Amino acid sequence: MTAPLLAVENVGRRFGGFVALEGVTAAFQPGKVTSIIGPNGAGKSTFFNVLSGVLTPSSGSVRFKGKDLAGVRQHEFVHLGIARSYQITNIFPELSAHENVRVAAQAGRARYNIWTNRKRFSELDDKADAALVAVGLAAKRTETAKFLAHGQQRALEIAIALTSDPQVLLLDEPTAGMGPEETRDMVALLEKLASERTILLVEHKMKMILGLSDRILVLHHGRLIADGSPRDIQTDSEVRRVYLGQNDGYA
Amino acid sequence: MSSPALAAPATASERKPSSVTAALAAYRVPLSILALCLLPWLLPSKALAVNVLVYGVVAVGYNLLFGYTGLLSFGHAAFFGAGAYITGIAIGQFGVPWLVAVFLGILGGGALAFIIGGLTTRTRGIYFSMVTLALAQLVYYVALQASSWTGGENGLRGFTVDKINLFGTTINFLDPINKYYVLMMFAALALWAVSRILNSPFGAAIEAIRENERRARTCGYDVEKTKLLAFTLSGLICALAGTMSALHLAFVPLDVLHYHTSGMIVMMTLLGGARSFFGPFVGALAFLLMEDVFSLWTSHWQIIVGSIFILFVLFLPRGLWGTFLEKAVR
Ligand SMILES: Nc1ncnc2c1ncn2[C@@H]1O[C@H](COP(=O)(O)OP(=O)(O)OP(=O)(O)O)[C@@H](O)[C@H]1O
Ligand SMILES: [Mg+2]
């Protein structure tokens, strides 16, 4: 087994007296797709927030390529190689699709240059275009982001994350709010991305997860209750009990 | 800022800038300077023209922070005033050459902006506005108390610049036209610098922060550091305007540090159009003209100007210049 790219040990997170995440230990290998599932409020997004520096863990540690991430500020995560998308679309609404991706790419190149014309950084245009092509938005290049369809906005956010060429990509419900058609497109995109990157995925759509994942983690009330291959998870009695009668689980 | 979860209807197509707008944007610096060159011949008095210059520059500096970075400071009088006082003190009490005094004013005001920015840019929304206001008030009281330096309530006098040497020639600075064009060179430099900043990668970063701070941070921008840099640059430009004001009036009233001045800077920027390059000059002109006209009619002119300001915020959020660009130059 190769060394894990990302490892969490005994991670917990509290909000006041409320325990949103507790005692989660897991390691993630490069090149795999791992899905995190669980009922609403299980702590999935909280887990992602801890992995991406949005929240600091109340206990435990997060290691990336052996380095402890305690004290690393949120904006540095992407420079280390951890990029993410959010459950609620998080883009630059007034900028064009291309500007959205370009300004993201620029963060790795020039952040405090106040004097050079930004057009001179033409490699950023190429990088931005490549990311738009990768998510199938090349034709929407000059469209203002807020005027894109919902599914296209979700794809744009993934393009933004891709500009940093991340080693780990965290996707929090990329198909949230999508109809069947948009979902199909997104699944195709994820399948393509899965062949080249390490992906952690939060999703509710069970069929999609079973098809995409190498491994599935199940969170319930902030605790990890199962961790295994899609086959193991399907037959796990504890998981079945948690999901029993929950429509969203197997939708 | 929340995300636009509601997808727009398909008919709401993208607004492509017309070729006129694109040309105006590409040549915004020379066009702005041309407009400033003509200004004294279009206005009823040369003194008004110089005032438009001074307050236009302070509003341009403020716009960098408010319009482009999205931070509503209520304390920018501090940097304007610091520039004015430092220049006046340097000339009047230390006999420093006027051009050196200008640089000292800019640097001093910029340093103050760095300090106040360092204390405030970590706060957000209304807290940011309130803390900038409070710290600027502190600067006001320091200036009031340090009367041996600043002249206290009477203001600072005794540093009249009557002749200046520039490019090997001696210019009579008391002549209003000479004064205007000398000060205009500083305004031109400020416009050029701000245009470069807006075109730079940093210009894209501050826009990203204004658009969506959370996304900008996730993309890898150090939001706090970027805001501090924007705050400091904004303060430098406002301090330059302060030094221009000091040279112009040969007097620094304590009022330059008053929160009225901060409020006036906000109003000018909004009247002209935040986020538009030349808007702040238009706003300064509109404000000063209104002040001139309405103060002839009534001593309660501020009520009228304030009401007009409220109407602008409600119905013309892009301001005079922003709306003109949007409607007339399509
Ligand atoms: N910032 C916060 N402050 C207080 N409570 C929070 C905060 N963030 C999350 N929580 C709580 O923590 C619990 C876990 O939330 P989380 O968003 O991680 O769930 P989730 O598994 O992503 O759910 P969903 O499927 O609905 O997205 C919820 O009960 C939520 O209310
Ligand atoms: Mg969630």
Coordinates of C-alpha atoms and ligand atoms in Angstrom, one line a residue:
Chain A
M1 CA 0.0 0.0 0.0
T2 CA 1.3 3.4 -0.9
A3 CA 1.5 6.2 1.7
P4 CA -1.8 8.0 2.2
L5 CA -2.2 11.4 0.5
L6 CA -4.5 12.6 3.1
A7 CA -5.1 11.2 6.6
V8 CA -7.3 12.2 9.4
E9 CA -6.9 10.9 12.9
N10 CA -9.6 11.0 15.6
V11 CA -11.0 14.2 14.2
G12 CA -13.8 16.0 15.9
R13 CA -15.6 19.3 15.6
R14 CA -18.1 20.9 18.0
F15 CA -20.3 23.9 17.6
G16 CA -20.8 25.0 21.2
G17 CA -22.2 22.0 23.0
F18 CA -23.2 20.3 19.7
V19 CA -21.0 17.6 18.4
A20 CA -21.0 17.7 14.6
L21 CA -18.1 15.3 14.1
E22 CA -16.4 12.9 16.5
G23 CA -13.5 10.5 16.4
V24 CA -13.2 10.1 12.7
T25 CA -10.1 8.3 11.5
A26 CA -9.5 7.6 7.9
A27 CA -6.7 7.7 5.3
F28 CA -7.1 8.4 1.6
Q29 CA -4.9 6.9 -1.1
P30 CA -4.0 8.7 -4.3
G31 CA -5.9 8.1 -7.4
K32 CA -9.1 6.8 -5.7
V33 CA -12.6 8.1 -5.6
T34 CA -14.0 8.0 -2.0
S35 CA -17.6 8.9 -1.3
I36 CA -18.9 10.2 2.0
I37 CA -22.5 9.5 2.6
G38 CA -24.9 9.8 5.5
P39 CA -28.3 11.3 6.3
N40 CA -28.9 15.1 6.4
G41 CA -27.0 16.6 9.3
A42 CA -24.6 13.6 9.5
G43 CA -21.6 15.9 9.4
K44 CA -20.4 15.4 5.8
S45 CA -20.0 19.0 5.0
T46 CA -18.4 19.6 8.4
F47 CA -15.9 16.9 7.5
F48 CA -15.1 18.6 4.2
N49 CA -14.8 22.0 6.0
V50 CA -12.2 20.5 8.3
L51 CA -10.4 18.9 5.4
S52 CA -10.2 22.2 3.5
G53 CA -9.4 24.6 6.3
V54 CA -12.8 26.3 6.4
L55 CA -13.1 25.0 10.0
T56 CA -10.4 24.0 12.4
P57 CA -11.0 20.7 14.1
S58 CA -11.8 20.8 17.8
S59 CA -9.8 17.7 18.3
G60 CA -7.6 15.3 16.3
S61 CA -5.3 16.0 13.4
V62 CA -5.4 16.3 9.6
R63 CA -2.3 15.3 7.6
F64 CA -1.6 16.0 4.0
K65 CA 1.4 14.2 2.5
G66 CA 2.7 13.7 6.0
K67 CA 2.4 17.3 7.0
D68 CA 0.2 18.3 9.9
L69 CA -2.2 20.9 8.7
A70 CA -2.8 22.5 12.2
G71 CA -2.3 26.2 11.9
V72 CA -2.4 26.3 8.1
R73 CA -4.7 29.1 7.0
Q74 CA -7.6 28.4 4.7
H75 CA -6.3 30.2 1.7
E76 CA -3.1 28.1 1.8
F77 CA -4.9 24.8 1.3
V78 CA -5.3 25.2 -2.4
H79 CA -1.6 26.0 -2.7
L80 CA -0.7 22.8 -0.9
G81 CA -2.9 20.8 -3.3
I82 CA -6.4 20.6 -1.7
A83 CA -9.2 22.2 -3.7
R84 CA -12.9 22.0 -3.2
S85 CA -16.4 22.9 -4.4
Y86 CA -19.3 23.8 -2.0
Q87 CA -22.7 22.3 -1.5
I88 CA -24.3 25.7 -2.3
T89 CA -22.8 27.0 -5.6
N90 CA -19.9 29.3 -4.8
I91 CA -18.7 31.3 -7.8
F92 CA -18.1 34.9 -8.8
P93 CA -21.6 35.8 -10.1
E94 CA -20.8 39.0 -12.0
L95 CA -17.7 37.8 -13.7
S96 CA -17.7 35.9 -17.0
A97 CA -17.1 32.1 -17.0
H98 CA -13.6 32.7 -18.3
E99 CA -12.8 35.5 -15.7
N100 CA -14.1 33.2 -12.9
V101 CA -11.6 30.5 -13.8
R102 CA -8.8 32.9 -14.7
V103 CA -8.9 34.8 -11.4
A104 CA -8.7 31.4 -9.7
A105 CA -5.7 30.4 -11.8
Q106 CA -4.1 33.7 -11.0
A107 CA -4.1 33.0 -7.3
G108 CA -1.3 30.5 -7.9
R109 CA 0.8 32.9 -10.0
A110 CA 0.4 36.6 -9.0
R111 CA -1.5 37.8 -6.0
Y112 CA 0.1 41.0 -5.0
N113 CA 1.4 42.4 -8.3
I114 CA -0.1 45.8 -8.5
W115 CA 1.7 47.1 -11.5
T116 CA 1.9 44.7 -14.4
N117 CA -1.0 44.5 -16.8
R118 CA -2.8 41.3 -16.1
K119 CA -3.1 40.6 -19.8
R120 CA 0.6 40.0 -19.9
F121 CA 0.1 36.7 -17.9
S122 CA -1.2 35.0 -21.0
E123 CA -0.5 31.5 -19.7
L124 CA -3.4 32.1 -17.3
D125 CA -5.8 32.5 -20.2
D126 CA -4.7 29.1 -21.6
K127 CA -5.0 27.6 -18.1
A128 CA -8.5 29.0 -17.7
D129 CA -9.5 27.8 -21.2
A130 CA -8.2 24.3 -20.5
A131 CA -10.2 24.2 -17.3
L132 CA -13.4 25.3 -19.1
V133 CA -12.8 22.7 -21.8
A134 CA -12.3 20.0 -19.1
V135 CA -15.8 20.7 -17.7
G136 CA -17.5 21.2 -21.0
L137 CA -18.0 25.0 -20.7
A138 CA -15.8 26.2 -23.5
A139 CA -18.8 27.5 -25.4
K140 CA -19.9 29.6 -22.4
R141 CA -16.5 31.3 -22.1
T142 CA -17.8 34.9 -22.2
E143 CA -21.2 34.4 -20.5
T144 CA -21.7 36.1 -17.2
A145 CA -21.6 33.4 -14.5
K146 CA -25.0 34.4 -12.9
F147 CA -26.7 33.9 -16.3
L148 CA -25.5 30.3 -16.7
A149 CA -27.9 27.4 -16.0
H150 CA -27.7 25.8 -12.5
G151 CA -25.8 22.8 -13.8
Q152 CA -23.4 24.9 -15.7
Q153 CA -22.7 27.0 -12.6
R154 CA -21.9 23.8 -10.7
A155 CA -19.5 22.7 -13.4
L156 CA -17.9 26.2 -13.4
E157 CA -17.2 25.8 -9.7
I158 CA -15.4 22.5 -10.5
A159 CA -13.4 24.3 -13.2
I160 CA -12.4 26.9 -10.7
A161 CA -11.1 24.2 -8.4
L162 CA -9.3 22.4 -11.3
T163 CA -7.2 25.5 -12.2
S164 CA -4.9 24.8 -9.2
D165 CA -4.3 21.3 -10.6
P166 CA -5.2 19.9 -7.1
Q167 CA -3.9 16.6 -5.8
V168 CA -7.1 16.2 -3.8
L169 CA -10.4 17.4 -5.1
L170 CA -13.3 17.7 -2.5
L171 CA -16.7 17.9 -4.1
D172 CA -19.7 18.6 -1.8
E173 CA -22.8 17.3 -3.5
P174 CA -21.9 18.4 -7.1
T175 CA -25.3 17.3 -8.3
A176 CA -27.3 19.2 -5.7
G177 CA -30.4 20.7 -7.1
M178 CA -29.9 19.1 -10.5
G179 CA -32.5 17.3 -12.7
P180 CA -31.8 13.9 -14.3
E181 CA -30.3 15.4 -17.4
E182 CA -27.9 17.7 -15.6
T183 CA -27.0 14.9 -13.2
R184 CA -26.1 12.6 -16.1
D185 CA -23.7 15.3 -17.5
M186 CA -22.1 15.8 -14.1
V187 CA -21.7 12.0 -13.6
A188 CA -19.9 11.8 -17.0
L189 CA -17.7 14.7 -15.9
L190 CA -16.9 13.0 -12.6
E191 CA -16.1 9.8 -14.3
K192 CA -13.6 11.6 -16.5
L193 CA -12.0 13.4 -13.6
A194 CA -11.9 10.2 -11.5
S195 CA -9.4 8.7 -14.0
E196 CA -6.9 11.4 -13.3
R197 CA -7.3 12.6 -9.7
T198 CA -7.9 11.8 -6.1
I199 CA -11.5 12.7 -5.4
L200 CA -13.5 12.9 -2.2
L201 CA -17.2 13.1 -2.9
V202 CA -20.2 13.9 -0.8
E203 CA -23.4 12.8 -2.4
H204 CA -27.0 11.6 -1.7
K205 CA -27.7 9.9 -5.0
M206 CA -27.0 6.2 -4.2
K207 CA -26.9 4.7 -7.7
M208 CA -24.4 7.3 -8.8
I209 CA -22.2 6.7 -5.7
L210 CA -22.1 3.0 -6.2
G211 CA -21.1 3.4 -9.8
L212 CA -18.3 6.0 -9.2
S213 CA -16.7 5.1 -5.9
D214 CA -13.8 2.9 -5.1
R215 CA -14.7 3.2 -1.4
I216 CA -17.5 4.6 0.7
L217 CA -17.5 6.2 4.2
V218 CA -20.7 6.4 6.1
L219 CA -21.2 9.1 8.6
H220 CA -24.1 9.2 11.1
H221 CA -24.5 11.8 13.9
G222 CA -20.9 12.8 13.3
R223 CA -19.4 9.4 13.7
L224 CA -18.0 7.1 11.1
I225 CA -20.2 4.0 11.1
A226 CA -18.9 2.2 8.1
D227 CA -15.9 2.3 5.7
G228 CA -15.5 -0.1 2.8
S229 CA -16.1 -1.0 -0.8
P230 CA -19.5 -0.2 -2.4
R231 CA -20.3 -3.9 -2.0
D232 CA -19.5 -4.0 1.7
I233 CA -21.5 -0.9 2.3
Q234 CA -24.6 -2.2 0.5
T235 CA -24.6 -5.3 2.7
D236 CA -23.7 -3.5 6.0
S237 CA -26.5 -4.0 8.5
E238 CA -25.8 -0.8 10.5
V239 CA -25.9 1.2 7.3
R240 CA -29.2 -0.4 6.3
R241 CA -30.6 0.4 9.7
V242 CA -29.6 4.1 9.4
Y243 CA -31.0 4.5 6.0
L244 CA -34.2 2.5 6.6
G245 CA -37.2 4.5 5.6
Q246 CA -35.0 7.4 4.4
N247 CA -36.1 8.1 0.8
D248 CA -33.2 10.5 0.1
G249 CA -30.7 7.8 1.0
Y250 CA -31.5 5.4 -1.9
A251 CA -33.1 7.9 -4.3
Chain B
M1 CA -22.0 36.9 0.0
S2 CA -24.4 34.1 -1.0
S3 CA -24.3 32.5 -4.3
P4 CA -26.8 33.0 -7.1
A5 CA -28.7 29.8 -6.5
L6 CA -31.4 30.9 -8.8
A7 CA -30.4 30.3 -12.4
A8 CA -31.3 33.3 -14.6
P9 CA -33.9 32.9 -17.3
A10 CA -32.4 32.0 -20.6
T11 CA -33.5 35.2 -22.2
A12 CA -31.3 37.3 -19.8
S13 CA -28.4 37.2 -22.2
E14 CA -25.0 38.6 -21.4
R15 CA -24.4 42.3 -21.8
K16 CA -21.6 42.8 -24.2
P17 CA -19.8 46.1 -23.9
S18 CA -20.2 48.3 -26.9
S19 CA -17.1 49.4 -28.9
V20 CA -17.5 52.9 -27.5
T21 CA -17.5 51.7 -23.9
A22 CA -14.5 49.5 -24.7
A23 CA -12.6 52.5 -26.2
L24 CA -13.5 54.6 -23.2
A25 CA -12.1 52.0 -21.0
A26 CA -9.0 51.4 -23.0
Y27 CA -8.2 55.2 -23.1
R28 CA -9.6 56.1 -19.7
V29 CA -6.4 57.7 -18.4
P30 CA -5.7 60.1 -21.4
L31 CA -9.4 60.8 -21.7
S32 CA -9.7 61.6 -18.1
I33 CA -6.7 63.9 -18.2
L34 CA -8.1 65.6 -21.3
A35 CA -11.3 66.3 -19.4
L36 CA -9.3 67.7 -16.5
C37 CA -7.3 69.9 -18.8
L38 CA -10.6 71.5 -20.1
L39 CA -12.2 71.7 -16.7
P40 CA -11.1 75.2 -15.6
W41 CA -12.4 76.7 -18.8
L42 CA -15.8 75.1 -18.4
L43 CA -16.5 76.1 -14.8
P44 CA -17.6 79.4 -13.4
S45 CA -14.5 79.8 -11.2
K46 CA -10.9 78.5 -11.1
A47 CA -11.2 77.9 -7.4
L48 CA -14.0 75.5 -8.0
A49 CA -11.9 73.7 -10.6
V50 CA -9.1 73.2 -8.1
N51 CA -11.6 71.9 -5.6
V52 CA -12.9 69.4 -8.1
L53 CA -9.4 68.3 -8.7
V54 CA -8.6 67.8 -5.0
Y55 CA -11.9 66.1 -4.1
G56 CA -11.9 64.1 -7.3
V57 CA -8.5 62.6 -6.3
V58 CA -9.7 61.8 -2.8
A59 CA -12.8 60.1 -4.2
V60 CA -10.7 58.2 -6.8
G61 CA -8.6 56.9 -3.9
Y62 CA -11.7 56.1 -1.9
N63 CA -13.3 54.3 -4.9
L64 CA -10.3 51.9 -5.0
L65 CA -11.4 50.6 -1.6
F66 CA -15.1 51.1 -1.7
G67 CA -16.0 50.6 -5.3
Y68 CA -13.5 48.0 -6.3
T69 CA -12.7 46.1 -3.1
G70 CA -16.2 46.5 -1.6
L71 CA -15.2 48.0 1.8
L72 CA -17.3 50.9 3.1
S73 CA -14.8 53.0 5.2
F74 CA -16.2 55.9 7.1
G75 CA -12.8 57.1 8.1
H76 CA -11.0 58.3 5.0
A77 CA -10.8 61.9 6.2
A78 CA -7.9 60.6 8.4
F79 CA -5.7 60.0 5.4
F80 CA -6.8 63.1 3.5
G81 CA -6.1 65.2 6.6
A82 CA -2.8 63.5 7.4
G83 CA -1.5 64.3 4.0
A84 CA -2.6 67.9 4.4
Y85 CA -1.2 68.4 7.9
I86 CA 2.1 66.6 7.2
T87 CA 2.7 68.7 4.1
G88 CA 1.8 71.9 5.9
I89 CA 3.9 71.2 9.0
A90 CA 6.9 70.0 6.8
I91 CA 6.9 73.3 4.9
G92 CA 5.8 75.7 7.6
Q93 CA 7.8 74.4 10.6
F94 CA 10.7 72.6 9.0
G95 CA 11.2 74.6 5.8
V96 CA 11.2 71.5 3.7
P97 CA 11.0 72.1 -0.1
W98 CA 7.4 71.8 -1.3
L99 CA 7.9 68.7 -3.5
V100 CA 9.6 66.8 -0.7
A101 CA 6.7 67.9 1.6
V102 CA 4.3 66.4 -0.8
F103 CA 6.1 63.1 -0.7
L104 CA 6.2 63.2 3.1
G105 CA 2.5 63.9 3.1
I106 CA 1.8 60.9 0.9
L107 CA 4.1 58.6 2.8
G108 CA 2.7 59.7 6.2
G109 CA -0.9 59.3 5.1
G110 CA -0.1 55.9 3.6
A111 CA 1.6 54.8 6.8
L112 CA -1.4 55.9 8.8
A113 CA -3.6 53.9 6.4
F114 CA -1.4 50.9 6.8
I115 CA -1.9 51.1 10.6
I116 CA -5.6 51.8 10.6
G117 CA -6.1 49.2 7.8
G118 CA -4.2 46.7 9.9
L119 CA -6.6 47.3 12.8
T120 CA -9.7 47.3 10.7
T121 CA -9.5 45.0 7.6
R122 CA -10.1 41.9 9.7
T123 CA -13.5 43.1 10.7
R124 CA -16.4 43.0 8.4
G125 CA -19.5 44.8 7.3
I126 CA -20.9 47.4 9.7
Y127 CA -18.1 46.7 12.2
F128 CA -15.5 47.6 9.6
S129 CA -17.3 50.9 8.9
M130 CA -17.7 51.7 12.6
V131 CA -14.1 50.9 13.5
T132 CA -12.7 53.1 10.7
L133 CA -15.0 55.9 11.9
A134 CA -13.8 55.5 15.5
L135 CA -10.1 55.4 14.6
A136 CA -10.5 58.5 12.3
Q137 CA -12.2 60.3 15.2
L138 CA -9.2 59.4 17.3
V139 CA -6.9 61.0 14.7
Y140 CA -9.2 64.1 14.8
Y141 CA -8.8 64.4 18.6
V142 CA -5.1 63.9 18.4
A143 CA -4.9 66.8 15.9
L144 CA -7.1 68.9 18.1
Q145 CA -4.9 68.3 21.1
A146 CA -1.5 68.6 19.4
S147 CA -2.2 72.3 18.8
S148 CA 1.4 73.4 18.9
W149 CA 1.9 71.3 15.8
T150 CA -1.5 71.5 14.1
G151 CA -2.8 74.9 15.3
G152 CA -5.7 73.0 16.9
E153 CA -9.1 74.5 16.3
N154 CA -7.7 77.4 14.4
G155 CA -6.2 75.2 11.8
L156 CA -2.7 75.2 10.4
R157 CA -1.3 78.3 8.7
G158 CA 1.9 79.9 7.7
F159 CA 3.2 77.7 5.0
T160 CA 2.2 79.6 1.8
V161 CA 3.9 78.3 -1.3
D162 CA 4.0 81.2 -3.7
K163 CA 6.7 80.2 -6.1
I164 CA 7.7 76.8 -7.2
N165 CA 10.5 75.5 -9.2
L166 CA 9.5 72.8 -11.7
F167 CA 11.6 71.5 -14.6
G168 CA 14.0 74.4 -14.2
T169 CA 11.5 77.2 -14.4
T170 CA 10.0 79.2 -11.6
I171 CA 6.2 79.2 -11.6
N172 CA 4.0 81.7 -9.8
F173 CA 1.9 79.4 -7.7
L174 CA -0.5 82.1 -6.6
D175 CA -1.8 82.4 -10.2
P176 CA -5.0 80.2 -10.2
I177 CA -4.3 78.8 -13.6
N178 CA -0.7 77.9 -12.8
K179 CA -1.9 76.4 -9.6
Y180 CA -4.5 74.3 -11.3
Y181 CA -2.2 72.8 -13.9
V182 CA 0.5 72.0 -11.4
L183 CA -1.9 70.2 -9.1
M184 CA -3.5 68.6 -12.2
M185 CA -0.2 66.8 -12.8
F186 CA -0.5 65.1 -9.5
A187 CA -4.1 64.2 -10.3
A188 CA -3.0 62.7 -13.6
L189 CA -0.3 60.7 -11.8
A190 CA -2.9 59.4 -9.4
L191 CA -5.3 58.4 -12.2
W192 CA -2.5 56.7 -14.1
A193 CA -1.4 54.8 -10.9
V194 CA -5.0 53.7 -10.1
S195 CA -5.6 52.6 -13.7
R196 CA -2.5 50.4 -13.5
I197 CA -3.5 49.0 -10.2
L198 CA -7.0 48.1 -11.6
N199 CA -5.5 46.5 -14.6
S200 CA -3.0 44.4 -12.6
P201 CA -3.5 40.9 -11.2
F202 CA -4.1 42.6 -7.8
G203 CA -6.9 44.5 -9.5
A204 CA -8.5 41.2 -10.4
A205 CA -7.9 39.9 -6.8
I206 CA -9.7 42.8 -5.1
E207 CA -12.7 42.4 -7.6
A208 CA -12.8 38.7 -6.7
I209 CA -12.9 39.6 -3.0
R210 CA -15.7 42.1 -3.6
E211 CA -17.7 39.6 -5.6
N212 CA -17.3 36.6 -3.3
E213 CA -14.9 36.7 -0.4
R214 CA -15.4 33.1 0.5
R215 CA -14.7 31.9 -3.0
A216 CA -11.6 34.2 -3.3
R217 CA -10.2 32.7 -0.1
T218 CA -10.9 29.2 -1.3
C219 CA -9.1 30.0 -4.6
G220 CA -6.0 30.8 -2.5
Y221 CA -6.1 34.6 -2.0
D222 CA -5.1 35.8 1.4
V223 CA -8.1 38.0 1.9
E224 CA -6.9 39.9 4.9
K225 CA -3.5 40.8 3.4
T226 CA -5.1 41.8 0.0
K227 CA -7.6 44.0 1.8
L228 CA -4.8 45.6 3.8
L229 CA -2.9 46.4 0.7
A230 CA -6.0 47.9 -1.0
F231 CA -6.7 49.9 2.1
T232 CA -3.1 51.3 2.1
L233 CA -3.1 52.1 -1.6
S234 CA -6.4 53.9 -1.2
G235 CA -5.0 55.8 1.8
L236 CA -1.9 56.8 -0.3
I237 CA -4.1 58.4 -3.0
C238 CA -6.3 60.1 -0.4
A239 CA -3.2 61.5 1.3
L240 CA -2.0 62.9 -2.0
A241 CA -5.3 64.7 -2.3
G242 CA -4.7 66.1 1.1
T243 CA -1.3 67.5 0.2
M244 CA -2.9 69.0 -2.9
S245 CA -5.5 70.6 -0.7
A246 CA -2.8 72.0 1.7
L247 CA -0.9 73.5 -1.2
H248 CA -4.0 75.0 -2.7
L249 CA -5.4 76.7 0.4
A250 CA -2.1 77.4 2.2
F251 CA -4.2 76.4 5.2
V252 CA -5.3 73.2 6.8
P253 CA -8.6 73.6 8.7
L254 CA -9.2 71.1 11.5
D255 CA -12.4 70.2 9.5
V256 CA -10.4 68.1 7.0
L257 CA -10.2 65.4 9.7
H258 CA -13.9 65.7 10.7
Y259 CA -16.2 62.8 10.0
H260 CA -18.2 65.3 7.8
T261 CA -15.2 65.0 5.4
S262 CA -15.4 61.2 5.5
G263 CA -19.1 61.4 4.7
M264 CA -18.5 63.8 1.9
I265 CA -16.0 61.5 0.3
V266 CA -18.5 58.6 0.4
M267 CA -21.2 60.8 -1.1
M268 CA -19.0 62.1 -3.9
T269 CA -18.0 58.6 -4.8
L270 CA -21.5 57.4 -4.8
L271 CA -22.9 60.4 -6.6
G272 CA -20.4 60.0 -9.4
G273 CA -20.6 56.2 -9.5
A274 CA -18.6 53.8 -7.4
R275 CA -16.7 51.3 -9.6
S276 CA -16.4 53.7 -12.5
F277 CA -13.0 55.1 -13.2
F278 CA -13.9 58.8 -13.8
G279 CA -17.1 58.8 -11.8
P280 CA -15.5 60.1 -8.6
F281 CA -14.5 63.3 -10.4
V282 CA -18.0 63.7 -11.7
G283 CA -19.3 63.1 -8.2
A284 CA -17.0 65.7 -6.7
L285 CA -18.1 68.2 -9.3
A286 CA -21.7 67.5 -8.7
F287 CA -21.4 67.7 -5.0
L288 CA -19.4 71.0 -5.0
L289 CA -21.8 72.6 -7.6
M290 CA -24.8 71.6 -5.4
E291 CA -23.1 73.0 -2.4
D292 CA -22.4 76.3 -4.2
V293 CA -25.9 76.6 -5.6
F294 CA -28.0 75.5 -2.6
S295 CA -25.9 77.3 0.0
L296 CA -26.8 80.5 -1.8
W297 CA -30.5 79.8 -1.3
T298 CA -30.5 78.4 2.2
S299 CA -28.2 77.7 5.1
H300 CA -29.9 74.2 5.3
W301 CA -28.3 73.2 2.0
Q302 CA -27.1 70.0 3.5
I303 CA -30.7 68.8 3.8
I304 CA -31.1 69.2 0.1
V305 CA -27.8 67.6 -0.8
G306 CA -28.5 64.8 1.6
S307 CA -32.0 64.1 0.1
I308 CA -30.5 64.1 -3.4
F309 CA -27.9 61.7 -2.2
I310 CA -30.6 59.3 -0.8
L311 CA -32.5 59.5 -4.1
F312 CA -29.3 58.5 -5.9
V313 CA -28.6 55.5 -3.7
L314 CA -32.2 54.4 -4.2
F315 CA -32.7 55.0 -7.8
L316 CA -29.3 55.5 -9.5
P317 CA -27.0 53.1 -7.7
R318 CA -24.5 53.4 -10.5
G319 CA -24.2 57.2 -10.0
L320 CA -24.1 59.9 -12.6
W321 CA -21.2 58.7 -14.6
G322 CA -21.9 55.0 -14.2
T323 CA -25.5 55.6 -15.4
F324 CA -24.4 57.8 -18.3
L325 CA -21.9 55.1 -19.5
E326 CA -24.6 52.5 -19.2
K327 CA -27.4 54.4 -20.9
A328 CA -26.0 57.0 -23.3
V329 CA -22.9 55.3 -24.6
R330 CA -24.2 52.0 -25.7
Ligands
LIG1 N1 -21.4 26.6 11.7 C1 -22.2 25.8 12.3 N2 -22.7 26.2 13.5 C2 -23.5 25.4 14.2 N3 -23.9 24.2 13.8 C3 -23.5 23.7 12.6 C4 -22.6 24.5 11.8 N4 -22.3 23.8 10.7 C5 -23.0 22.7 10.8 N5 -23.7 22.6 11.9 C6 -24.5 21.5 12.4 O1 -23.7 20.3 12.3 C7 -24.5 19.2 11.8 C8 -23.8 18.6 10.6 O2 -23.9 19.6 9.6 P1 -23.3 19.2 8.1 O3 -23.6 20.4 7.3 O4 -22.0 18.8 8.2 O5 -24.3 18.1 7.6 P2 -24.3 17.3 6.3 O6 -24.0 15.9 6.5 O7 -23.5 18.0 5.3 O8 -25.8 17.5 5.9 P3 -26.5 17.7 4.5 O9 -26.7 16.4 3.9 O10 -27.9 18.3 4.9 O11 -25.7 18.6 3.7 C9 -25.9 19.8 11.5 O12 -26.7 19.5 12.6 C10 -25.7 21.2 11.5 O13 -26.8 21.9 11.9
MG2 MG -23.8 19.0 3.6

